[in-house]
JSON list of C-alpha atoms in Angstrom, two decimals:
[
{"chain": "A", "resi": 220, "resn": "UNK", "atom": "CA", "xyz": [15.59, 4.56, -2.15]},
{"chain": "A", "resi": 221, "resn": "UNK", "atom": "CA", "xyz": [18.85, 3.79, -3.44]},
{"chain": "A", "resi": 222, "resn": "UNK", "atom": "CA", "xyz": [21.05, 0.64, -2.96]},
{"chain": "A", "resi": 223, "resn": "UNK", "atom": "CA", "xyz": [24.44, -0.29, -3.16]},
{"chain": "A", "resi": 224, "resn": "UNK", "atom": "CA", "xyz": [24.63, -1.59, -6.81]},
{"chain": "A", "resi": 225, "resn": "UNK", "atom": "CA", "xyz": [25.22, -5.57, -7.58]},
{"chain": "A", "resi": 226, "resn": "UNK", "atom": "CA", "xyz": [28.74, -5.10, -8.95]},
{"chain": "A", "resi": 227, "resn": "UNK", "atom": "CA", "xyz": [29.48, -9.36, -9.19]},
{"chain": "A", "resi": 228, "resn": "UNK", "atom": "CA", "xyz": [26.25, -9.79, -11.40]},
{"chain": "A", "resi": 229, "resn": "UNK", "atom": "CA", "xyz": [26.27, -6.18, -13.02]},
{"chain": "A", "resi": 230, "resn": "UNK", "atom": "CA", "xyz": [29.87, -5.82, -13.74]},
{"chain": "A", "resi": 231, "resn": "UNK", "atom": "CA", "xyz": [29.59, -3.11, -16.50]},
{"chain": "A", "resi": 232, "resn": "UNK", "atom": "CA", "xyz": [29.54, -0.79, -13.85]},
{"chain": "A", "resi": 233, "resn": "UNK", "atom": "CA", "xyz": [33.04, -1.91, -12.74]},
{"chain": "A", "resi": 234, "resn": "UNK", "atom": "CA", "xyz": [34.53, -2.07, -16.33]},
{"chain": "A", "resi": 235, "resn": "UNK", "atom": "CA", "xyz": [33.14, 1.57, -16.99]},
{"chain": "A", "resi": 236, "resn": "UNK", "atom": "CA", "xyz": [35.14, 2.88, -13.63]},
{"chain": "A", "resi": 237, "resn": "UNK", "atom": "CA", "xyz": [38.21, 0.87, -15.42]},
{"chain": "A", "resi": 238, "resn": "UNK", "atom": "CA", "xyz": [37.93, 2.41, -18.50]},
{"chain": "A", "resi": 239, "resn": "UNK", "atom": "CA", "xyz": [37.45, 5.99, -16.73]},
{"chain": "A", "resi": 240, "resn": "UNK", "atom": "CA", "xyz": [40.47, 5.34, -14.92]},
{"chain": "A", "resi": 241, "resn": "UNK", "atom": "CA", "xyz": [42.12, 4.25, -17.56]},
{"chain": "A", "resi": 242, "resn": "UNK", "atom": "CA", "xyz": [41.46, 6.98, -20.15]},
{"chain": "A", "resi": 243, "resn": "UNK", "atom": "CA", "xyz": [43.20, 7.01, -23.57]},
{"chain": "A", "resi": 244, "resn": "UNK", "atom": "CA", "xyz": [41.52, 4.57, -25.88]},
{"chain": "A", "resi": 245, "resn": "UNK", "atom": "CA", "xyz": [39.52, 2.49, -23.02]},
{"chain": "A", "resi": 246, "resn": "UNK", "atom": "CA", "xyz": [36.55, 4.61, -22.32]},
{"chain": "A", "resi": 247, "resn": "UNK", "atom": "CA", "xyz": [36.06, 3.96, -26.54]},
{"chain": "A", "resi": 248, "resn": "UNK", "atom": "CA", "xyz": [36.09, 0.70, -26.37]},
{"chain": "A", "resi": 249, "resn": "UNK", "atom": "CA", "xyz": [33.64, 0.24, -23.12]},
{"chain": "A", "resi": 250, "resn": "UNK", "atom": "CA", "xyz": [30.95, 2.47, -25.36]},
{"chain": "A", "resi": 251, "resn": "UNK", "atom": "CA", "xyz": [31.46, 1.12, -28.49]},
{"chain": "A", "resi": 252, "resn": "UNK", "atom": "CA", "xyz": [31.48, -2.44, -27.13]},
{"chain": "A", "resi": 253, "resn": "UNK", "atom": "CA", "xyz": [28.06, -1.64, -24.90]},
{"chain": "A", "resi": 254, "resn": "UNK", "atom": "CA", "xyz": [26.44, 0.15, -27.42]},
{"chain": "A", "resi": 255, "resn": "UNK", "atom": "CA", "xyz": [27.01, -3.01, -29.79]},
{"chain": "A", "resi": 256, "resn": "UNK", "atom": "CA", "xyz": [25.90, -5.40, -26.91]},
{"chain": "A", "resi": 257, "resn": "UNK", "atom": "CA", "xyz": [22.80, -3.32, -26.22]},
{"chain": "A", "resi": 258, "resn": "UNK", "atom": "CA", "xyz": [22.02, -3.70, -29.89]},
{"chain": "A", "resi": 259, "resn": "UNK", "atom": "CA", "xyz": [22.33, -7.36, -29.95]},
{"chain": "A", "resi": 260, "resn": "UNK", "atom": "CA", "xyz": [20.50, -7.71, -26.56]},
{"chain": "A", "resi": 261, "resn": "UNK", "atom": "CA", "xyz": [17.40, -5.45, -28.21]},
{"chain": "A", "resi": 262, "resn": "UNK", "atom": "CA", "xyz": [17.16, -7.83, -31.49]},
{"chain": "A", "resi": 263, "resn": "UNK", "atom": "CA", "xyz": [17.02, -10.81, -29.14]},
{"chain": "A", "resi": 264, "resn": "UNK", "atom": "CA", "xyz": [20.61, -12.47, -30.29]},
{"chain": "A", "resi": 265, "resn": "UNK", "atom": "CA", "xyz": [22.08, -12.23, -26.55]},
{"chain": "A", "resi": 266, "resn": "UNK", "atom": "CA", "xyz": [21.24, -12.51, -23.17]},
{"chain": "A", "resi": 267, "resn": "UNK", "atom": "CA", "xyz": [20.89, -9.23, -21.02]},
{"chain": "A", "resi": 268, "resn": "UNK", "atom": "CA", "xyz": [24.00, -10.37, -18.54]},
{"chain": "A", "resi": 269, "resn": "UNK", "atom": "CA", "xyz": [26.19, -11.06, -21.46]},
{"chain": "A", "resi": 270, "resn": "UNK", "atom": "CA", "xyz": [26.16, -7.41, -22.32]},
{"chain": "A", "resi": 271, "resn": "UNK", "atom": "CA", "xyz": [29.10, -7.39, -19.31]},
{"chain": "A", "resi": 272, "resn": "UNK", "atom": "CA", "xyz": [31.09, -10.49, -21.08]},
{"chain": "A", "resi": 273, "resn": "UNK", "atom": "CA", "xyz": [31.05, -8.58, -23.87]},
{"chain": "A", "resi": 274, "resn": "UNK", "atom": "CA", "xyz": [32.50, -5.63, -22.89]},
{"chain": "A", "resi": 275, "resn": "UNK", "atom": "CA", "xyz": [34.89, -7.37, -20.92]},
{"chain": "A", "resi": 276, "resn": "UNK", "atom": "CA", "xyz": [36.13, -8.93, -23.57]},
{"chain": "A", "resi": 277, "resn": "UNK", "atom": "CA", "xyz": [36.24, -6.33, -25.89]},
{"chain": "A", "resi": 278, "resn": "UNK", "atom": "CA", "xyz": [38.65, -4.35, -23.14]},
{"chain": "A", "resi": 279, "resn": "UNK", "atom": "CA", "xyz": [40.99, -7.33, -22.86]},
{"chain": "A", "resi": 280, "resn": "UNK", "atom": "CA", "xyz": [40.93, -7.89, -26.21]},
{"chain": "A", "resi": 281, "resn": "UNK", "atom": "CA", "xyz": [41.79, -3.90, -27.15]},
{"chain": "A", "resi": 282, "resn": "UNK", "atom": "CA", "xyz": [45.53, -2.53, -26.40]},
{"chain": "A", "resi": 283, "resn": "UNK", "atom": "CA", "xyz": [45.28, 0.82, -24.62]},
{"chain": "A", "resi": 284, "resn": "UNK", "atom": "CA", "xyz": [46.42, 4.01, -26.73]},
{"chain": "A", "resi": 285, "resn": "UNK", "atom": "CA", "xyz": [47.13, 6.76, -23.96]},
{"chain": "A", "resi": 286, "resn": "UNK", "atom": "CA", "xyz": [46.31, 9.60, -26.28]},
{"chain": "A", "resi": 287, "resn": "UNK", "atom": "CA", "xyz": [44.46, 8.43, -29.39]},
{"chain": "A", "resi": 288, "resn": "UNK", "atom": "CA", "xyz": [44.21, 10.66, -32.51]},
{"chain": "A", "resi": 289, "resn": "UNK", "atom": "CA", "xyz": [40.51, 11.34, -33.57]},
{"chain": "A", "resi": 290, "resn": "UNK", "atom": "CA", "xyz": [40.68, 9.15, -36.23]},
{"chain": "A", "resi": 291, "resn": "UNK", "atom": "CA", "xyz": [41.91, 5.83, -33.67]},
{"chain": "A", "resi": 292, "resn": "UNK", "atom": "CA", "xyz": [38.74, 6.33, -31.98]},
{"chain": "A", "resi": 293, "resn": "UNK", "atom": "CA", "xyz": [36.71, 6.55, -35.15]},
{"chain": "A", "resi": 294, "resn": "UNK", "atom": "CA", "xyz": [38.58, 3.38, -36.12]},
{"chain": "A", "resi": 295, "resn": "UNK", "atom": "CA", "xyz": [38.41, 1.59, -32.70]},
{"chain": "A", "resi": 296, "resn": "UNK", "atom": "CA", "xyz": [34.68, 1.85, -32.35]},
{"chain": "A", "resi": 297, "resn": "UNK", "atom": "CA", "xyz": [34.50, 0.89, -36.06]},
{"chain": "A", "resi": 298, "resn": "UNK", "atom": "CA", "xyz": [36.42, -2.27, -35.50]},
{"chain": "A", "resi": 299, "resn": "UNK", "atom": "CA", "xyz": [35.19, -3.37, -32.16]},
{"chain": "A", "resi": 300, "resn": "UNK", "atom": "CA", "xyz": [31.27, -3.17, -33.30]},
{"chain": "A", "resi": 301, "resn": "UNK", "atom": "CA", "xyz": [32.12, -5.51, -36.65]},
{"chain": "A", "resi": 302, "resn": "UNK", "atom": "CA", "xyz": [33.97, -7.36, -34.23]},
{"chain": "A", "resi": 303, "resn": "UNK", "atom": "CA", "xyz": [31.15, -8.02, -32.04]},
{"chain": "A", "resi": 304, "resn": "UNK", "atom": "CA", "xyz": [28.69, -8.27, -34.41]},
{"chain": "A", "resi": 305, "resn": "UNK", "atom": "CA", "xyz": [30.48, -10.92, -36.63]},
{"chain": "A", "resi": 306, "resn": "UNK", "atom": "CA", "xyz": [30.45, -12.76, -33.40]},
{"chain": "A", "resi": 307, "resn": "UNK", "atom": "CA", "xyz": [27.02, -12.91, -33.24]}
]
């Protein structure tokens, strides 16, 4: 069976509706900043819940472009991955 989803300890899901919503250069950064997390998570350098922080941060972080060019979003999820990963 299905259940309603934990959205105050599994956030993500609430950022990715935000970025959907959103549009423009948002939905970019969510992926590029979870696919970065999930990275770090999988080599053992985070914690599985601070997947969410990062994204989260990554979005507030990130000014919205309402209808990026190809090469913004080649260049955003450039950025925000060395981003996170320096952080690391």
């Amino acid at each position: 069976t299905f259940e309603k989803p934990d959205t105050k300890t599994f956030y993500a899901l609430e950022l990715a509706k935000e970025a959907g919503r959103a549009g423009g250069l948002l939905p970019t950064v969510f992926n590029s900043s979870d696919e970065a997390a999930v990275k770090l998570f999988l080599e053992g350098k985070i914690r599985f819940l601070e997947i969410s922080q990062i994204i989260k941060r990554a979005m507030e972080e990130t000014k919205n472009i309402s209808s990026p060019t190809i090469s913004e979003i080649l260049e955003t999820d450039k950025n925000i991955k060395e981003s996170i990963y320096l952080r690391s």
